[in-house]
Amino acid sequence: MNTQQIVSILQQSHQLQKDEVIQLLKLHETFPFFQIPKVLLARFEYEKSKGNTKEFLHWAAVTSPDRAWMKTMIESEAPLQFLKAKLEENFEAGFSQKQMNNKRLVDLADFEKSLRPKPTKQADPEERAKILKQLGENLQGKPETPVENPAELPAKKKKHKEHHRAEDLIETIKRKEKKEILDEKKKEQIDIIKAFSKKEIKLATIREIEDFNKQTDLSEKSTQLNPSLLSESYAKLLVKQGKKQKAKEIYQKLMVKFPEKSNYFADLIKESDL
């Protein structure tokens, strides 16, 4: 990676993409004591997870010569502007046009010290102590581990592990954002279904009440004899069908309706054994 690429990543530090994160991991692997990629990764992690994830922060803290400055870089935009200006200054002063055309790599380890801001005499000791205390609280719970020599680790295994860490972090952030969207959509769907179900239950209840009233009316009518059916022939038909009780009721009503024939209907009741 050359200086132009580093400057480009610094300019996009507030919205790093997946490829840029992987490039920073590779840069960290090539220059394990180079602080800039660690700080940029920690800043990316801080913005995406809103301070909840601190894996890259621990990486940066292990090799940081000035943790107060590192914390300011992660949480503020001003130090990054200073870094960009310093990188451009070193790039213009240290390379000729011929070297730029040949795209020679920048020796990042040699000029890293020039990127660190010089401490001012006016710095408030109390403010510095406060920043260091806050950073210490953030790092509490995960002890610092000694820096291992990258040369002692298998290059292929380390590269694979670093690559997957970046992949896992990016995928975790994406899944979290996607889950929030899906949860909102699911909640809206459930609310719609509940509202619709309540409406359906209410309509079904009204229909059931209406059907029950209709059935009640029909059952009452079926138990009442229609005056137009009160006839001797209908009573005889009921006797043949075995419905003797209804036939008897018809004969009795005919006796009331035609009192002059009451004896005749009484004889029919006896003959029919009602």
Short mmCIF file of C-alpha atoms in Angstrom, two decimals:
data_model
loop_
_atom_site.label_atom_id
_atom_site.label_comp_id
_atom_site.label_asym_id
_atom_site.label_seq_id
_atom_site.Cartn_x
_atom_site.Cartn_y
_atom_site.Cartn_z
CA MET A 1 0.00 0.00 0.00
CA ASN A 2 1.36 3.44 -0.90
CA THR A 3 0.84 6.82 0.72
CA GLN A 4 -1.88 7.86 -1.72
CA GLN A 5 -3.93 4.83 -0.70
CA ILE A 6 -3.46 5.60 2.99
CA VAL A 7 -4.50 9.22 2.46
CA SER A 8 -7.55 7.98 0.54
CA ILE A 9 -8.55 5.69 3.41
CA LEU A 10 -8.02 8.50 5.91
CA GLN A 11 -10.29 10.74 3.86
CA GLN A 12 -12.98 8.03 4.01
CA SER A 13 -12.32 7.14 7.67
CA HIS A 14 -15.86 8.13 8.67
CA GLN A 15 -17.39 5.59 6.25
CA LEU A 16 -14.95 2.72 5.67
CA GLN A 17 -16.04 -0.02 3.28
CA LYS A 18 -15.41 -3.75 3.53
CA ASP A 19 -12.43 -3.68 1.13
CA GLU A 20 -10.81 -0.82 3.03
CA VAL A 21 -11.18 -2.68 6.34
CA ILE A 22 -9.45 -5.71 4.81
CA GLN A 23 -6.65 -3.46 3.46
CA LEU A 24 -6.12 -2.02 6.93
CA LEU A 25 -5.89 -5.53 8.39
CA LYS A 26 -3.28 -6.46 5.79
CA LEU A 27 -1.36 -3.28 6.58
CA HIS A 28 -1.46 -4.18 10.27
CA GLU A 29 -0.10 -7.63 9.42
CA THR A 30 2.77 -6.18 7.36
CA PHE A 31 3.61 -3.41 9.87
CA PRO A 32 2.50 -4.76 13.30
CA PHE A 33 3.81 -1.70 15.16
CA PHE A 34 2.24 0.84 12.79
CA GLN A 35 -0.46 2.55 14.86
CA ILE A 36 -2.61 4.20 12.16
CA PRO A 37 -4.42 1.07 10.86
CA LYS A 38 -5.22 -0.02 14.42
CA VAL A 39 -6.67 3.39 15.29
CA LEU A 40 -8.74 3.53 12.08
CA LEU A 41 -10.12 0.04 12.75
CA ALA A 42 -10.93 1.01 16.35
CA ARG A 43 -12.66 4.17 15.10
CA PHE A 44 -14.67 2.11 12.55
CA GLU A 45 -15.66 -0.31 15.31
CA TYR A 46 -16.59 2.54 17.70
CA GLU A 47 -18.89 4.23 15.17
CA LYS A 48 -20.58 1.04 13.93
CA SER A 49 -21.21 -0.59 17.32
CA LYS A 50 -21.77 2.71 19.20
CA GLY A 51 -19.04 1.80 21.69
CA ASN A 52 -20.42 -1.67 22.52
CA THR A 53 -17.64 -3.66 20.78
CA LYS A 54 -14.02 -3.02 21.75
CA GLU A 55 -11.88 -5.70 20.05
CA PHE A 56 -10.00 -3.29 17.77
CA LEU A 57 -9.72 -0.79 20.64
CA HIS A 58 -7.70 -3.35 22.63
CA TRP A 59 -5.42 -3.94 19.63
CA ALA A 60 -4.69 -0.23 19.39
CA ALA A 61 -4.24 0.21 23.15
CA VAL A 62 -1.59 -2.53 23.42
CA THR A 63 0.92 -0.74 21.16
CA SER A 64 -0.19 2.87 21.68
CA PRO A 65 2.53 5.17 23.11
CA ASP A 66 -0.09 7.75 24.06
CA ARG A 67 -3.54 6.41 24.96
CA ALA A 68 -5.03 9.82 25.61
CA TRP A 69 -4.16 10.87 22.05
CA MET A 70 -5.46 7.53 20.74
CA LYS A 71 -8.81 8.02 22.52
CA THR A 72 -9.11 11.53 21.07
CA MET A 73 -8.45 10.17 17.57
CA ILE A 74 -11.16 7.51 17.93
CA GLU A 75 -13.84 9.84 19.27
CA SER A 76 -12.95 13.09 17.44
CA GLU A 77 -12.44 14.20 13.83
CA ALA A 78 -9.71 16.83 14.43
CA PRO A 79 -6.73 14.45 14.93
CA LEU A 80 -7.55 12.66 11.67
CA GLN A 81 -7.39 15.97 9.81
CA PHE A 82 -3.96 16.50 11.36
CA LEU A 83 -2.86 13.02 10.22
CA LYS A 84 -4.01 13.63 6.65
CA ALA A 85 -2.09 16.89 6.51
CA LYS A 86 1.06 15.21 7.88
CA LEU A 87 0.81 12.32 5.42
CA GLU A 88 0.47 14.68 2.48
CA GLU A 89 3.39 16.75 3.79
CA ASN A 90 5.65 13.67 4.10
CA PHE A 91 4.52 12.43 0.73
CA GLU A 92 5.38 15.69 -1.06
CA ALA A 93 8.68 16.20 0.79
CA GLY A 94 9.99 12.62 0.68
CA PHE A 95 9.24 11.48 -2.89
CA SER A 96 10.20 12.79 -6.28
CA GLN A 97 7.95 12.75 -9.34
CA LYS A 98 9.86 9.73 -10.67
CA GLN A 99 9.20 7.75 -7.51
CA MET A 100 5.51 8.66 -7.72
CA ASN A 101 5.27 7.39 -11.29
CA ASN A 102 6.91 4.09 -10.33
CA LYS A 103 4.44 3.75 -7.41
CA ARG A 104 7.16 2.79 -4.93
CA LEU A 105 5.94 1.75 -1.51
CA VAL A 106 6.28 4.16 1.39
CA ASP A 107 8.37 3.04 4.32
CA LEU A 108 5.57 3.56 6.82
CA ALA A 109 7.56 2.57 9.89
CA ASP A 110 10.19 5.31 9.32
CA PHE A 111 7.89 8.31 9.36
CA GLU A 112 5.23 7.16 11.83
CA LYS A 113 6.82 9.20 14.61
CA SER A 114 6.32 12.38 12.58
CA LEU A 115 2.57 11.75 12.54
CA ARG A 116 2.26 12.05 16.30
CA PRO A 117 1.35 15.54 17.51
CA LYS A 118 3.85 17.16 19.83
CA PRO A 119 2.52 17.57 23.39
CA THR A 120 1.82 21.19 24.27
CA LYS A 121 3.08 22.74 27.48
CA GLN A 122 -0.36 24.24 28.07
CA ALA A 123 -1.96 20.77 28.41
CA ASP A 124 -4.08 20.56 31.54
CA PRO A 125 -2.73 17.74 33.80
CA GLU A 126 -6.16 17.22 35.36
CA GLU A 127 -7.83 16.86 31.94
CA ARG A 128 -5.14 14.40 30.82
CA ALA A 129 -5.60 12.35 34.02
CA LYS A 130 -9.37 12.35 33.46
CA ILE A 131 -8.98 11.05 29.89
CA LEU A 132 -6.55 8.33 31.00
CA LYS A 133 -8.91 7.28 33.79
CA GLN A 134 -11.86 7.03 31.41
CA LEU A 135 -9.83 5.00 28.91
CA GLY A 136 -8.68 2.71 31.71
CA GLU A 137 -12.30 2.10 32.70
CA ASN A 138 -13.15 1.23 29.08
CA LEU A 139 -10.32 -1.30 28.96
CA GLN A 140 -11.12 -2.73 32.40
CA GLY A 141 -12.09 -6.38 32.36
CA LYS A 142 -9.73 -7.38 29.54
CA PRO A 143 -6.04 -7.33 30.61
CA GLU A 144 -3.48 -6.22 28.15
CA THR A 145 -1.63 -9.06 26.47
CA PRO A 146 2.05 -8.87 25.55
CA VAL A 147 2.77 -8.10 21.91
CA GLU A 148 3.80 -11.21 20.03
CA ASN A 149 6.39 -11.20 17.33
CA PRO A 150 4.51 -11.75 14.05
CA ALA A 151 7.51 -13.60 12.64
CA GLU A 152 6.93 -16.40 15.15
CA LEU A 153 3.38 -17.05 13.95
CA PRO A 154 2.53 -18.97 10.77
CA ALA A 155 1.84 -16.27 8.19
CA LYS A 156 -0.98 -18.14 6.49
CA LYS A 157 -2.85 -18.91 9.74
CA LYS A 158 -2.59 -15.33 11.01
CA LYS A 159 -3.76 -13.86 7.71
CA HIS A 160 -6.76 -16.19 7.67
CA LYS A 161 -7.66 -15.30 11.27
CA GLU A 162 -7.39 -11.52 10.74
CA HIS A 163 -9.48 -11.71 7.58
CA HIS A 164 -12.25 -13.63 9.32
CA ARG A 165 -12.30 -11.21 12.26
CA ALA A 166 -13.08 -8.36 9.89
CA GLU A 167 -15.68 -10.48 8.06
CA ASP A 168 -17.34 -11.48 11.35
CA LEU A 169 -17.48 -7.90 12.63
CA ILE A 170 -19.02 -6.60 9.40
CA GLU A 171 -21.55 -9.46 9.26
CA THR A 172 -22.48 -8.94 12.94
CA ILE A 173 -23.21 -5.26 12.33
CA LYS A 174 -25.22 -6.06 9.18
CA ARG A 175 -27.27 -8.74 10.97
CA LYS A 176 -28.03 -6.38 13.83
CA GLU A 177 -29.25 -3.64 11.46
CA LYS A 178 -31.26 -6.16 9.40
CA LYS A 179 -32.82 -7.67 12.54
CA GLU A 180 -33.99 -4.23 13.71
CA ILE A 181 -35.68 -3.66 10.32
CA LEU A 182 -37.27 -7.14 10.29
CA ASP A 183 -38.47 -6.76 13.89
CA GLU A 184 -40.24 -3.50 12.99
CA LYS A 185 -41.89 -5.07 9.92
CA LYS A 186 -42.91 -8.15 11.90
CA LYS A 187 -44.44 -5.98 14.63
CA GLU A 188 -46.48 -4.07 12.04
CA GLN A 189 -47.71 -7.34 10.49
CA ILE A 190 -48.72 -8.73 13.89
CA ASP A 191 -50.62 -5.53 14.73
CA ILE A 192 -52.48 -5.71 11.39
CA ILE A 193 -53.36 -9.39 11.95
CA LYS A 194 -54.58 -8.68 15.49
CA ALA A 195 -56.74 -5.78 14.34
CA PHE A 196 -58.17 -7.86 11.48
CA SER A 197 -58.80 -10.84 13.79
CA LYS A 198 -60.73 -8.66 16.25
CA LYS A 199 -62.87 -7.35 13.40
CA GLU A 200 -63.54 -10.89 12.09
CA ILE A 201 -64.46 -12.16 15.59
CA LYS A 202 -66.86 -9.27 16.05
CA LEU A 203 -68.54 -9.89 12.67
CA ALA A 204 -68.72 -13.64 13.34
CA THR A 205 -70.36 -13.03 16.73
CA ILE A 206 -73.01 -10.79 15.16
CA ARG A 207 -73.74 -13.41 12.49
CA GLU A 208 -74.03 -16.17 15.12
CA ILE A 209 -76.53 -14.12 17.13
CA GLU A 210 -78.62 -13.42 14.03
CA ASP A 211 -78.55 -17.11 12.99
CA PHE A 212 -79.52 -18.20 16.49
CA ASN A 213 -82.49 -15.80 16.52
CA LYS A 214 -83.64 -17.13 13.16
CA GLN A 215 -83.37 -20.72 14.36
CA THR A 216 -85.30 -19.86 17.53
CA ASP A 217 -88.11 -18.34 15.47
CA LEU A 218 -88.28 -21.39 13.22
CA SER A 219 -88.30 -23.82 16.15
CA GLU A 220 -91.14 -21.91 17.79
CA LYS A 221 -93.15 -21.91 14.56
CA SER A 222 -92.57 -25.62 14.06
CA THR A 223 -94.16 -26.39 17.45
CA GLN A 224 -97.28 -24.37 16.64
CA LEU A 225 -100.06 -25.78 14.48
CA ASN A 226 -101.05 -23.68 11.53
CA PRO A 227 -104.79 -22.97 11.71
CA SER A 228 -105.04 -23.67 7.97
CA LEU A 229 -103.86 -27.23 8.64
CA LEU A 230 -106.58 -27.98 11.18
CA SER A 231 -108.60 -30.48 9.19
CA GLU A 232 -109.92 -33.99 9.65
CA SER A 233 -107.98 -35.30 6.63
CA TYR A 234 -104.69 -33.90 7.98
CA ALA A 235 -105.35 -35.54 11.36
CA LYS A 236 -105.97 -38.90 9.65
CA LEU A 237 -102.69 -38.50 7.71
CA LEU A 238 -100.81 -37.92 10.97
CA VAL A 239 -102.39 -41.07 12.44
CA LYS A 240 -101.12 -43.10 9.47
CA GLN A 241 -97.63 -41.61 9.99
CA GLY A 242 -97.71 -42.61 13.65
CA LYS A 243 -97.87 -39.01 14.91
CA LYS A 244 -100.86 -39.70 17.12
CA GLN A 245 -100.24 -36.94 19.64
CA LYS A 246 -100.39 -34.23 16.96
CA ALA A 247 -103.47 -35.89 15.43
CA LYS A 248 -105.17 -35.86 18.82
CA GLU A 249 -104.36 -32.14 19.26
CA ILE A 250 -105.94 -31.39 15.85
CA TYR A 251 -109.12 -33.34 16.75
CA GLN A 252 -109.36 -31.47 20.05
CA LYS A 253 -108.96 -28.10 18.30
CA LEU A 254 -111.62 -29.16 15.76
CA MET A 255 -113.96 -30.00 18.65
CA VAL A 256 -113.52 -26.43 19.91
CA LYS A 257 -113.84 -24.95 16.45
CA PHE A 258 -116.89 -27.06 15.55
CA PRO A 259 -118.74 -27.78 18.83
CA GLU A 260 -121.66 -29.32 16.97
CA LYS A 261 -119.28 -32.09 15.77
CA SER A 262 -117.54 -32.61 19.11
CA ASN A 263 -119.07 -36.07 19.60
CA TYR A 264 -117.97 -37.08 16.10
CA PHE A 265 -114.37 -36.03 16.74
CA ALA A 266 -114.43 -37.73 20.14
CA ASP A 267 -115.41 -41.00 18.44
CA LEU A 268 -112.53 -40.58 15.96
CA ILE A 269 -110.11 -40.14 18.86
CA LYS A 270 -111.37 -43.39 20.42
CA GLU A 271 -111.26 -45.29 17.11
CA SER A 272 -107.74 -44.14 16.41
CA ASP A 273 -106.69 -45.11 19.94
CA LEU A 274 -105.32 -41.63 20.58
#
